[in-house]
Coordinates of N, CA and C in Angstrom, one line a residue:
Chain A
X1 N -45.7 -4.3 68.4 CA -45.3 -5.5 69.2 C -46.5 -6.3 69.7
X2 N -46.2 -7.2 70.6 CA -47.4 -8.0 70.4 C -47.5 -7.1 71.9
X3 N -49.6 -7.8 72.0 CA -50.4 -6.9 72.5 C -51.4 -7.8 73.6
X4 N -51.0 -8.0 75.0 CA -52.1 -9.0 75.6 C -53.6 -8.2 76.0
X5 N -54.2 -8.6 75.7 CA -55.8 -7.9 76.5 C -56.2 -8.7 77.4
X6 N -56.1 -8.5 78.7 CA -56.7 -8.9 79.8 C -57.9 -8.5 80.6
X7 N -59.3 -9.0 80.6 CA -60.2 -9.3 81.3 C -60.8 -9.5 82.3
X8 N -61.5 -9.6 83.3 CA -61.7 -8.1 83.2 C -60.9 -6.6 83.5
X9 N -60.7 -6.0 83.8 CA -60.0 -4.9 84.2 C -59.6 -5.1 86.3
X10 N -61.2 -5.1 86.5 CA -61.2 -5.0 88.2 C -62.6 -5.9 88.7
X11 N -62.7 -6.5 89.6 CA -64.0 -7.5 89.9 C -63.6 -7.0 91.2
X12 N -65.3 -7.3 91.6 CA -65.3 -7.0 93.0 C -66.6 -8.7 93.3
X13 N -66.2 -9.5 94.1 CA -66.7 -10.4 94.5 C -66.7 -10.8 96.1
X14 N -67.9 -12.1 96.6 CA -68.2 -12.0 98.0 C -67.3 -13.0 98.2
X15 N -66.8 -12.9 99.6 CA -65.7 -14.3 99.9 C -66.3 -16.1 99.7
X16 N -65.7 -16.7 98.9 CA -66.7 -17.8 98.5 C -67.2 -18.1 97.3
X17 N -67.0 -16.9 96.8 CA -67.4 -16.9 95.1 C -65.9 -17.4 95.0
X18 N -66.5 -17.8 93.2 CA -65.5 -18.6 92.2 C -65.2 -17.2 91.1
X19 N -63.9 -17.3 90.9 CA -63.6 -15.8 89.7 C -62.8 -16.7 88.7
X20 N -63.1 -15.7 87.9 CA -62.5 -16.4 86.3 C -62.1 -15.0 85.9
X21 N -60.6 -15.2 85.2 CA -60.2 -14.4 84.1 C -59.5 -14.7 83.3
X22 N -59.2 -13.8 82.4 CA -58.8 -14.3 80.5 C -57.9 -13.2 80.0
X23 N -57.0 -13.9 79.3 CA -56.2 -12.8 78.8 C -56.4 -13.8 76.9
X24 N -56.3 -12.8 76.1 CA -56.2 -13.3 74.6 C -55.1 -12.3 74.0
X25 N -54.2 -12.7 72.7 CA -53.9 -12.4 72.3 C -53.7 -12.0 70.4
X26 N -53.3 -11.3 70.1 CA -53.4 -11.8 68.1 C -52.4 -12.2 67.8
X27 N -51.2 -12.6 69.2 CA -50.1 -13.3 68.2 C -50.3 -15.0 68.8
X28 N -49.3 -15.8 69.0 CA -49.3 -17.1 69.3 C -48.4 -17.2 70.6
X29 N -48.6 -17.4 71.3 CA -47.9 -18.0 72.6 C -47.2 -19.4 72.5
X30 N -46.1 -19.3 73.3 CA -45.4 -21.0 73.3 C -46.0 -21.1 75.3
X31 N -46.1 -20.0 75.8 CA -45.8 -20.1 77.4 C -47.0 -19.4 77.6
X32 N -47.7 -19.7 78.7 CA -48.2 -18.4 79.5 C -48.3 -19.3 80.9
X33 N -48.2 -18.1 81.7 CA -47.7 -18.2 82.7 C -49.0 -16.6 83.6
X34 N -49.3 -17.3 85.0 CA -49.8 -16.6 85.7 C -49.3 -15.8 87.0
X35 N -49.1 -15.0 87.4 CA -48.9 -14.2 88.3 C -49.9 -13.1 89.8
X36 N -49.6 -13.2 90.4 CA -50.2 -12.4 91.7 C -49.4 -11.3 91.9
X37 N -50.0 -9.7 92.2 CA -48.9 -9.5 92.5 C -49.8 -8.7 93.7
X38 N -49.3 -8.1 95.0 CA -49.8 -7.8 95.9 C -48.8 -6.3 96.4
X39 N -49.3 -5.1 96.8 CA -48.9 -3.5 96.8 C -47.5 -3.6 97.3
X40 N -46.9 -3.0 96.3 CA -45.4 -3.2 97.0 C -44.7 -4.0 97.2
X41 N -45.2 -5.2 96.3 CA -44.2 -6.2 96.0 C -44.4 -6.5 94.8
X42 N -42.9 -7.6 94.2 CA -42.7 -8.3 92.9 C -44.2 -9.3 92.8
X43 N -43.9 -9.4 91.0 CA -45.4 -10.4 90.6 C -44.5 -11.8 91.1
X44 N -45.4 -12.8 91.7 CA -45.2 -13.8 92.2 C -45.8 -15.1 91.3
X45 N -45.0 -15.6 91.2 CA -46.0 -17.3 90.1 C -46.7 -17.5 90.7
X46 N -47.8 -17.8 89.8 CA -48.6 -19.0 90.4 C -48.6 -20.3 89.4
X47 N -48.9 -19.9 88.3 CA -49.3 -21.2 87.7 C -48.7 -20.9 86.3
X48 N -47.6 -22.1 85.6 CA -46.9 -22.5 84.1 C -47.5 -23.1 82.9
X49 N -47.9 -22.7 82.2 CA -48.3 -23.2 81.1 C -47.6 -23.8 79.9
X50 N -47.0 -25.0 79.3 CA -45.8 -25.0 78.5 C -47.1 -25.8 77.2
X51 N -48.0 -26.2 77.0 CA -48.8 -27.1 75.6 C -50.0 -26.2 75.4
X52 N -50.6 -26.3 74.4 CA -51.6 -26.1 74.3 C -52.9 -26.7 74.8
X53 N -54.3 -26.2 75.1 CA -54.5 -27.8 75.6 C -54.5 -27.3 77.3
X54 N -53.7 -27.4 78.0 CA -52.6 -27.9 79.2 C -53.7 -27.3 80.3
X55 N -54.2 -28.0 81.0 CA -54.8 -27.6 82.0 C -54.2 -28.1 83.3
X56 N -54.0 -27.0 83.9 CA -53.0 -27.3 85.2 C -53.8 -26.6 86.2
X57 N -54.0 -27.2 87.8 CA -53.7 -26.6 89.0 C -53.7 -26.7 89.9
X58 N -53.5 -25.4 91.2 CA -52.6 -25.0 91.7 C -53.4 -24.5 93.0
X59 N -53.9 -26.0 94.1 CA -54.7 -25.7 94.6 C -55.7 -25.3 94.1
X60 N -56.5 -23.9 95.1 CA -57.8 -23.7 94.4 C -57.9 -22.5 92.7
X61 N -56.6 -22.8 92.2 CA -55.9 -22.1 91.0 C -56.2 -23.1 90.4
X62 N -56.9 -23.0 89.0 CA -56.9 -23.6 87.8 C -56.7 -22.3 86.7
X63 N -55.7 -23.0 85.6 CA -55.4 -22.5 84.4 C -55.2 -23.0 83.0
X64 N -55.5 -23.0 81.7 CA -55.5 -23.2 81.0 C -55.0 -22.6 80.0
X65 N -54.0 -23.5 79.0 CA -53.6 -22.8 77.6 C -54.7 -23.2 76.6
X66 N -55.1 -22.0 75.9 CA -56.0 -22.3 74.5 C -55.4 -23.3 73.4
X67 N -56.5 -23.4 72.9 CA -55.8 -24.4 71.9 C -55.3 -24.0 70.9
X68 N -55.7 -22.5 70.7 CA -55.3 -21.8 69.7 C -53.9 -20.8 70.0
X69 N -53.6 -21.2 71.0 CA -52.4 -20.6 71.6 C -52.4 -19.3 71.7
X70 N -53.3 -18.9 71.4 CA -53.4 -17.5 71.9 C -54.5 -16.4 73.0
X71 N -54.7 -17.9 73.5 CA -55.6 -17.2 74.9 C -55.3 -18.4 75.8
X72 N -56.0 -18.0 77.4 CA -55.5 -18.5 78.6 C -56.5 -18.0 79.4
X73 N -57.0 -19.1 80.6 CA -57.9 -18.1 81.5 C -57.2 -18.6 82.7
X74 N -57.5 -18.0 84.0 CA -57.1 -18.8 85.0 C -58.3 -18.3 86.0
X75 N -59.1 -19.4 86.9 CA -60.4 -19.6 87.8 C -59.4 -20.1 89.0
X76 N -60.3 -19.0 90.3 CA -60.1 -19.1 91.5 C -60.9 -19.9 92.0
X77 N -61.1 -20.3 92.6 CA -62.2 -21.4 93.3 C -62.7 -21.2 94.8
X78 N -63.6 -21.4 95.6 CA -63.8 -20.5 96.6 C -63.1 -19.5 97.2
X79 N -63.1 -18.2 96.8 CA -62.5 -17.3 97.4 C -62.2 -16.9 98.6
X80 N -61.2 -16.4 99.1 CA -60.3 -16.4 100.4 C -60.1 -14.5 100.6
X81 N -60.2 -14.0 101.5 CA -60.0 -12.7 101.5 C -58.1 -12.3 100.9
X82 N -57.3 -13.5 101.3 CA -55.6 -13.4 101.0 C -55.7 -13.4 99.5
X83 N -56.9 -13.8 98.7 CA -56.8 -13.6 97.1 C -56.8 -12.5 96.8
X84 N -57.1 -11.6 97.6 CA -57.2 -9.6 97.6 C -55.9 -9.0 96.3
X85 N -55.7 -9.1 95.0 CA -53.9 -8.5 94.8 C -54.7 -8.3 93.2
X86 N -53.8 -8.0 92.5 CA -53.8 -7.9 90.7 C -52.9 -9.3 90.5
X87 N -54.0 -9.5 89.4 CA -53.5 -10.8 88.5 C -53.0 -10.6 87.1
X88 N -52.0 -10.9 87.1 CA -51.4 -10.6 85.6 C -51.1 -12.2 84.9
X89 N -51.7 -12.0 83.6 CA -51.1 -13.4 82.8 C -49.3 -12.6 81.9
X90 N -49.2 -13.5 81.7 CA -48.1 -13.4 80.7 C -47.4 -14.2 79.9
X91 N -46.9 -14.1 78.8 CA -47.0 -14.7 77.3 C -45.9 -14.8 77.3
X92 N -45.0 -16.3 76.3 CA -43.4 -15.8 76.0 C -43.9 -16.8 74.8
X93 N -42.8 -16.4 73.5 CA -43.0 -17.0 72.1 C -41.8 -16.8 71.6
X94 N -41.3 -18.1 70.6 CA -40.1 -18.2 70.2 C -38.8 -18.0 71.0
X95 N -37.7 -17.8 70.0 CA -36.2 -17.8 70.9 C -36.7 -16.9 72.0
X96 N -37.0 -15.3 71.8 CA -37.4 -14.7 72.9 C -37.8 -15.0 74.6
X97 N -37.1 -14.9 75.5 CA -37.4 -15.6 76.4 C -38.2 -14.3 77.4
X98 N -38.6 -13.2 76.8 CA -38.8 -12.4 77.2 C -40.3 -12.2 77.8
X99 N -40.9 -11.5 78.5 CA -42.3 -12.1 79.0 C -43.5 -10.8 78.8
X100 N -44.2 -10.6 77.7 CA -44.7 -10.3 77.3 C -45.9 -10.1 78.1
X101 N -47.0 -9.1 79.4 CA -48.0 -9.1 80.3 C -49.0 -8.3 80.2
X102 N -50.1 -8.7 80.7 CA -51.1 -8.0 80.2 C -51.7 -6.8 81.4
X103 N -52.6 -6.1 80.9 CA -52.8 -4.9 81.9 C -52.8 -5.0 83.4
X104 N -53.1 -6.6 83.9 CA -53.8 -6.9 85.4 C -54.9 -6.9 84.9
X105 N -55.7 -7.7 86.1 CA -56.9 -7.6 86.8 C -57.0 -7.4 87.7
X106 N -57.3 -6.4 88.8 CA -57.6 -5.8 90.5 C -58.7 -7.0 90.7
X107 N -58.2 -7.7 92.0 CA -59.3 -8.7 93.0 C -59.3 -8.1 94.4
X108 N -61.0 -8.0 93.9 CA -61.5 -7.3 95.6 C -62.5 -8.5 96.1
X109 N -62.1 -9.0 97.3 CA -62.7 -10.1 98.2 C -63.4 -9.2 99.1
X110 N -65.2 -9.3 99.2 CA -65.5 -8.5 100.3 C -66.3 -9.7 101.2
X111 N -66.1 -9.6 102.6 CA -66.6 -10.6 103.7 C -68.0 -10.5 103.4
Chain B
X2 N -41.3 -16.7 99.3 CA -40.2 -15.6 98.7 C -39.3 -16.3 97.7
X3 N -38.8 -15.6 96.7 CA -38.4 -15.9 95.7 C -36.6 -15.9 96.0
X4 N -36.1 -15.1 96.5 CA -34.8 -15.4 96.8 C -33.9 -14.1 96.0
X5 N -35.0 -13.8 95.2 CA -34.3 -12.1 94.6 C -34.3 -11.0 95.3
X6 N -33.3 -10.7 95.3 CA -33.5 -9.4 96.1 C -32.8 -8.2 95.5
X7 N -33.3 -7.3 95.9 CA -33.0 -5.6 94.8 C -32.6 -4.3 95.9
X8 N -31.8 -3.4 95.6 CA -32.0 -2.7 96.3 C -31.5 -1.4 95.3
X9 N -31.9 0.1 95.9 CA -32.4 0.1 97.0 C -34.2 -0.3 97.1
X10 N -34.6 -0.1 97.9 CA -36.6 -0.4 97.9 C -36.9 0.7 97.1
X11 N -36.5 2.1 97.7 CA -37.1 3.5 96.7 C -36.0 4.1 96.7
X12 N -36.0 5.5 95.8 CA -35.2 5.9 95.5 C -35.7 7.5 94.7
X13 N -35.7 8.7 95.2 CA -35.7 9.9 94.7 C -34.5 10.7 93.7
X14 N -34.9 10.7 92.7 CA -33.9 11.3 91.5 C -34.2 12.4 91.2
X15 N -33.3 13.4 90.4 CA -33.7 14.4 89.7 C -33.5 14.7 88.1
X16 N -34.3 15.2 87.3 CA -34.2 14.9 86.1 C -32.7 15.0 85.8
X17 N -32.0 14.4 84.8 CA -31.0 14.4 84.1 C -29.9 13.5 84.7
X18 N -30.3 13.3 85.8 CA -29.5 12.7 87.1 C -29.4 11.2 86.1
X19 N -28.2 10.2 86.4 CA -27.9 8.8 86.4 C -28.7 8.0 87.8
X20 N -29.1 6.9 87.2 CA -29.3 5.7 88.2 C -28.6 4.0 88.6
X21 N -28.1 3.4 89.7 CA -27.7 2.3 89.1 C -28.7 1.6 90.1
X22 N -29.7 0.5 90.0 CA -30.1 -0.5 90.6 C -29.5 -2.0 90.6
X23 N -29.0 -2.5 91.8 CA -29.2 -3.4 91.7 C -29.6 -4.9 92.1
X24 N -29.5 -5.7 92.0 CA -30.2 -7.5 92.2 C -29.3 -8.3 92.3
X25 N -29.9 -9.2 93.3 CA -28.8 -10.3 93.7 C -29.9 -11.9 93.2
X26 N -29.4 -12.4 92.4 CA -30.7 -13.4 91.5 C -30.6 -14.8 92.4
X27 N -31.9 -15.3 92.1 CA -31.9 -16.8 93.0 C -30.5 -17.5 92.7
X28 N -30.0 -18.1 93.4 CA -29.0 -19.1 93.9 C -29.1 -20.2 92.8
X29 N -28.4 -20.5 92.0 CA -28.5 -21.6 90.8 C -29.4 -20.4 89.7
X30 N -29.7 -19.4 89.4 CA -30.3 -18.7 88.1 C -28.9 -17.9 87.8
X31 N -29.0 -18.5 86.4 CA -27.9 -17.7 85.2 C -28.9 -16.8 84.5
X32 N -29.8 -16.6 84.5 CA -30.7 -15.4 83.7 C -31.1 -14.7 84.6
X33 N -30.5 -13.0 84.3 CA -31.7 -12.2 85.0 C -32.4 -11.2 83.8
X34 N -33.6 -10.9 84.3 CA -34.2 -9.8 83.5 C -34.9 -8.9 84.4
X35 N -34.6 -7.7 83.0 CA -35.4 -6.2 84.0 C -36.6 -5.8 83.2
X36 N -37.0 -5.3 84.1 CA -38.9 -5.1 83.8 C -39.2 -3.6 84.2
X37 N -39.9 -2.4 83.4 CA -40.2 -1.3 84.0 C -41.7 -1.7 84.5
X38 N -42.0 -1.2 85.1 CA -44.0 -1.2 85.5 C -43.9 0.2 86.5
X39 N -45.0 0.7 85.2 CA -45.6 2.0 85.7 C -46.9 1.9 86.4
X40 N -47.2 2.9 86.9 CA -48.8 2.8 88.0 C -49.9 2.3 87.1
X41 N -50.4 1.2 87.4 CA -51.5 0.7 86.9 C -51.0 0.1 86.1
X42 N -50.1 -0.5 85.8 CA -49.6 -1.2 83.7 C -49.0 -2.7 84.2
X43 N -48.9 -3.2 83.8 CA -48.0 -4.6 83.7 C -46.9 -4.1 83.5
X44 N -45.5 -4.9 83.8 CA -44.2 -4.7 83.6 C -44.1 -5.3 82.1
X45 N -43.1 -4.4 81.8 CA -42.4 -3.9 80.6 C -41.0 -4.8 80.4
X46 N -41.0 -5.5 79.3 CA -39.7 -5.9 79.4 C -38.6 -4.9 79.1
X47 N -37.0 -4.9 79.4 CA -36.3 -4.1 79.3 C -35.2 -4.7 78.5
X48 N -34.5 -5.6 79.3 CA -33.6 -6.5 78.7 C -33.1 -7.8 79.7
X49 N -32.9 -8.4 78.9 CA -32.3 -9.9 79.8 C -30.8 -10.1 79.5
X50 N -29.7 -10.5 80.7 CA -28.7 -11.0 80.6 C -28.5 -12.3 80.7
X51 N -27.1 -13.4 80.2 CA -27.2 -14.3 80.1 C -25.5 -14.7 80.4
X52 N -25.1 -15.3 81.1 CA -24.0 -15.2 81.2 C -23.1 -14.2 80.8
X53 N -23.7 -12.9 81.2 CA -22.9 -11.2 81.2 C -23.0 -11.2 80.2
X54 N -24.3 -11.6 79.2 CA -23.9 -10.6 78.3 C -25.4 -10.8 78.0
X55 N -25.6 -9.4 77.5 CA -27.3 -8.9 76.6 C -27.8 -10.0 75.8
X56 N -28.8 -10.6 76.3 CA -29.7 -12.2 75.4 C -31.1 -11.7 74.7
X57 N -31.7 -10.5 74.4 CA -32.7 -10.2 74.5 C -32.9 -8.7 74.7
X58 N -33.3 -7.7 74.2 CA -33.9 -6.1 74.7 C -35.3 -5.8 74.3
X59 N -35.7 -5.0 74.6 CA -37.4 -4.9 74.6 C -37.3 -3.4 74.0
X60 N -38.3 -2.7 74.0 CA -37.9 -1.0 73.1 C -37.9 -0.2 74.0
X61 N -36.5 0.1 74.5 CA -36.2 1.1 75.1 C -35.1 1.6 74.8
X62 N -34.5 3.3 75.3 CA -33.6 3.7 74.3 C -32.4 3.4 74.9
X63 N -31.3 3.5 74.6 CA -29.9 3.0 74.9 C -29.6 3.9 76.1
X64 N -29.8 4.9 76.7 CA -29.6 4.9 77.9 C -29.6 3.7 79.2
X65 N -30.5 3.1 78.4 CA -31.1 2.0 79.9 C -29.8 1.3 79.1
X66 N -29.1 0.4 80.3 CA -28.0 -0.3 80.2 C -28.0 -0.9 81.4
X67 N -27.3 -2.2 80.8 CA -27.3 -3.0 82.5 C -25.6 -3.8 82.2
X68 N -25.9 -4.8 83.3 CA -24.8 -5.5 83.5 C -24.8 -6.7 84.4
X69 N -24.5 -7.7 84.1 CA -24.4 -9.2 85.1 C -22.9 -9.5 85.1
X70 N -23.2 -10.0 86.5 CA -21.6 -10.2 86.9 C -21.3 -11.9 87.1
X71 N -20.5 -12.0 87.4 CA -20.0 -13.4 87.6 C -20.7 -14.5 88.8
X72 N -21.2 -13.8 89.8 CA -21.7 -14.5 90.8 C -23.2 -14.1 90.4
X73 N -23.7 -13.6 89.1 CA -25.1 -13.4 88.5 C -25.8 -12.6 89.1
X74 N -24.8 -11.9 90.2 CA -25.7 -10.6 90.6 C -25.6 -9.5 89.0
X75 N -26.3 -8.3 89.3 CA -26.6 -7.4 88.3 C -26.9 -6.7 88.5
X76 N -26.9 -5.3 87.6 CA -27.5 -3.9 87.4 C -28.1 -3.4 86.6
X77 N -28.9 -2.5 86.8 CA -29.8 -1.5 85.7 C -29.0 -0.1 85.7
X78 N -28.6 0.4 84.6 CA -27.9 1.9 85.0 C -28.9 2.6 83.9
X79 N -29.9 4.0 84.1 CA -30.4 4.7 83.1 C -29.7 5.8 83.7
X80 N -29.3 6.9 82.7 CA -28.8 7.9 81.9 C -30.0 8.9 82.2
X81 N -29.2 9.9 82.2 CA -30.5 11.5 81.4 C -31.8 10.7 82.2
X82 N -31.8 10.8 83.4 CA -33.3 10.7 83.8 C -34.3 11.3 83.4
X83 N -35.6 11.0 82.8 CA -36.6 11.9 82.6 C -37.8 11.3 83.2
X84 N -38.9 12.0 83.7 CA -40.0 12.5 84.6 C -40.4 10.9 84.6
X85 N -40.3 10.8 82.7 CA -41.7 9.3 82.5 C -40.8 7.7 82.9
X86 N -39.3 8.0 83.5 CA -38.8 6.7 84.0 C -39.0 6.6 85.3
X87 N -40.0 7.6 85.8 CA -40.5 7.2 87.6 C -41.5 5.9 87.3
X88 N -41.2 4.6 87.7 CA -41.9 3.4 88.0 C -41.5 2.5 89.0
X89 N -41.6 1.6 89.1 CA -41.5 0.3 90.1 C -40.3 -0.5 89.1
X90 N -39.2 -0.8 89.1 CA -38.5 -1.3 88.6 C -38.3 -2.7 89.2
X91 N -38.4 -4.0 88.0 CA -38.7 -5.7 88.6 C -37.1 -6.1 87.8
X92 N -36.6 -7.0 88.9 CA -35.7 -7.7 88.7 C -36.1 -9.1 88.4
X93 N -36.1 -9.9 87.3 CA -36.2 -11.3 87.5 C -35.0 -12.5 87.1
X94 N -35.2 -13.6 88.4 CA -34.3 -14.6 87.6 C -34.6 -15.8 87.3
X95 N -33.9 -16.6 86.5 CA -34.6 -17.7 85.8 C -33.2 -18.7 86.1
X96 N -33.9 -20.0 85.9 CA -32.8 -21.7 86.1 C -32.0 -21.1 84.4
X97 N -32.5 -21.2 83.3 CA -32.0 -20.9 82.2 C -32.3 -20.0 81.3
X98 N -31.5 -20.2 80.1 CA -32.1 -19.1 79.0 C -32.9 -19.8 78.2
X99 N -33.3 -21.0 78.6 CA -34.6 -21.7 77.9 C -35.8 -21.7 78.7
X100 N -35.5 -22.0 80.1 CA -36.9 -21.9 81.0 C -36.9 -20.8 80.9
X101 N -38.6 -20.3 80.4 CA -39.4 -19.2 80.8 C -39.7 -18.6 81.9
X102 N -40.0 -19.4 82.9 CA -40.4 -19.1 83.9 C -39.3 -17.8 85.0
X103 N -40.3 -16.8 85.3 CA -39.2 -16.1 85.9 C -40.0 -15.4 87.0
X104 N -38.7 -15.4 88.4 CA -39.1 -14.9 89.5 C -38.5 -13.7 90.2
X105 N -39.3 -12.8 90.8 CA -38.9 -11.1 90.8 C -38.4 -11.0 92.3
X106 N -37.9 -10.2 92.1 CA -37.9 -9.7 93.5 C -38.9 -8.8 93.8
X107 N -38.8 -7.7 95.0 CA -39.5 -7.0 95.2 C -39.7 -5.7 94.3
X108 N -38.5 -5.3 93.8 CA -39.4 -4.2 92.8 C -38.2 -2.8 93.5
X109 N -37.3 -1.9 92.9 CA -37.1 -0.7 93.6 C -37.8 0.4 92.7
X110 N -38.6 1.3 94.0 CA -39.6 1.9 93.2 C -38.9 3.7 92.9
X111 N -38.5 3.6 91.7 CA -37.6 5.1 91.1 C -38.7 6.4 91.2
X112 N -38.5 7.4 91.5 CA -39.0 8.6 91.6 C -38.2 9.6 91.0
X113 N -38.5 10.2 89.9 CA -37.7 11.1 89.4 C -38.4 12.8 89.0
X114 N -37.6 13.5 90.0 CA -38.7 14.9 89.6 C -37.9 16.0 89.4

C-alpha cells in the first residue's frame, strides 16, 4: 500500500526558531493536507493542499505541494511554546477519499 | 473544535469481548470515517461511510464493521477483540464524498486485555 515517510521523526527547538518538516512519498498524491495533533485529542487541520505547485498559509504555517506530487513540507515560523503537539501530513489520491498519514513529527518548544 | 464528537472517551475490554463506538459528525457532513492510531503511529484508515453505506475500506479484517445512520451519526462495532486492537480510535467527518478534507473528533481510546 502506499507508504508516507515523514521527517524528522522528533525536533527539539528554542522558542523563536523557524521549523521545517517534510513528508515524501513513491506514489502520487492529488491532496495533502496538514494536521496537529495534541495528547488526548483528535488530529486538527491546519493547512489543504489541492495543485501541485500550491503554496498556502496559515498564519505563521506555510505549506507546500511538490511539483512532483509526491512530497510536501510544512514551516512554522517564529515559534510559540502552544506549537508543543505531533505534526502529521497526509496524502489522499484518486476516487479513494481515504487519507493515507505519515509517522508524525513530535515538536518540543523549549523557553 | 471540530463539532465531532465520540463517545465513550475510554473504554476497558476483554479479549474476545465485542465493541460498539460511537460519533455524532459535524452538522451538514454526509461522510464519516474511521481511523485506528496505535501509540506512536499515525491513524490508520478503516473505512468510510457515505450516505449509510460502505464508500471505501482500508485492510482490516471483517470483524471491524460500522454503520451510518440517517441523521449521519455512526458506529464502529469490532468482533473477537484481540490484545493488538487496544488504540485511540478517530472518527472523521467531511462536507462530501469528494472533499478530502476531514475533521476528527476527539478519539475513544480502546483498551483491550
Amino acid at each position: 500500500g502506499q507508504q508516507l515517510n515523514q521527517s524528522p521523526q522528533s525536533m527539539f527547538i528554542q522558542e523563536g526558531e523557524d521549523v521545517s518538516m517534510n513528508c515524501t512519498s513513491s506514489s502520487i498524491f492529488n491532496t495533502w493536507l496538514w494536521y496537529k495533533q495534541d495528547p488526548g485529542e483528535g488530529p486538527v487541520l491546519l493547512i489543504a493542499l489541492y495543485k501541485a505547485g500550491e503554496l498556502t498559509s496559515n498564519g505563521r504555517l506555510t505549506a507546500q505541494f511538490g511539483i512532483t506530487r509526491k512530497d510536501s513540507f510544512l514551516n512554522i515560523s517564529a515559534s510559540i511554546p502552544s506549537d508543543v503537539g505531533i505534526y502529521f501530513c497526509a496524502g489522499s489520491s484518486g476516487s479513494a477519499r481515504q487519507l493515507t498519514f505519515g509517522s508524525g513529527t513530535q515538536l518540543t518548544v523549549l523557553p | 473544535e471540530t463539532g465531532v464528537t465520540q463517545s465513550p472517551t475510554h473504554l476497558i475490554k476483554t479479549r474476545g469481548q465485542q465493541v460498539t463506538l460511537r460519533c455524532s459528525s459535524q452538522s451538514g457532513h454526509n461522510t464519516v470515517s474511521w481511523y485506528q492510531q496505535a501509540l506512536g503511529q499515525g491513524p490508520q484508515f478503516i473505512f468510510q461511510y457515505y450516505r449509510e453505506e460502505e464508500n471505501g475500506r482500508g485492510n482490516f479484517p471483517p470483524r471491524f464493521s460500522g454503520l451510518q445512520f440517517p441523521n449521519y451519526s455512526s458506529e464502529l462495532n469490532v468482533n473477537a477483540l484481540e490484545l493488538d486492537d487496544s488504540a485511540l480510535y478517530l472518527c472523521a467527518s467531511g462536507v462530501s464524498r469528494q472533499n478530502t478534507e476531514a475533521f476528527f473528533g476527539q478519539g475513544t481510546r480502546l483498551t483491550v486485555v
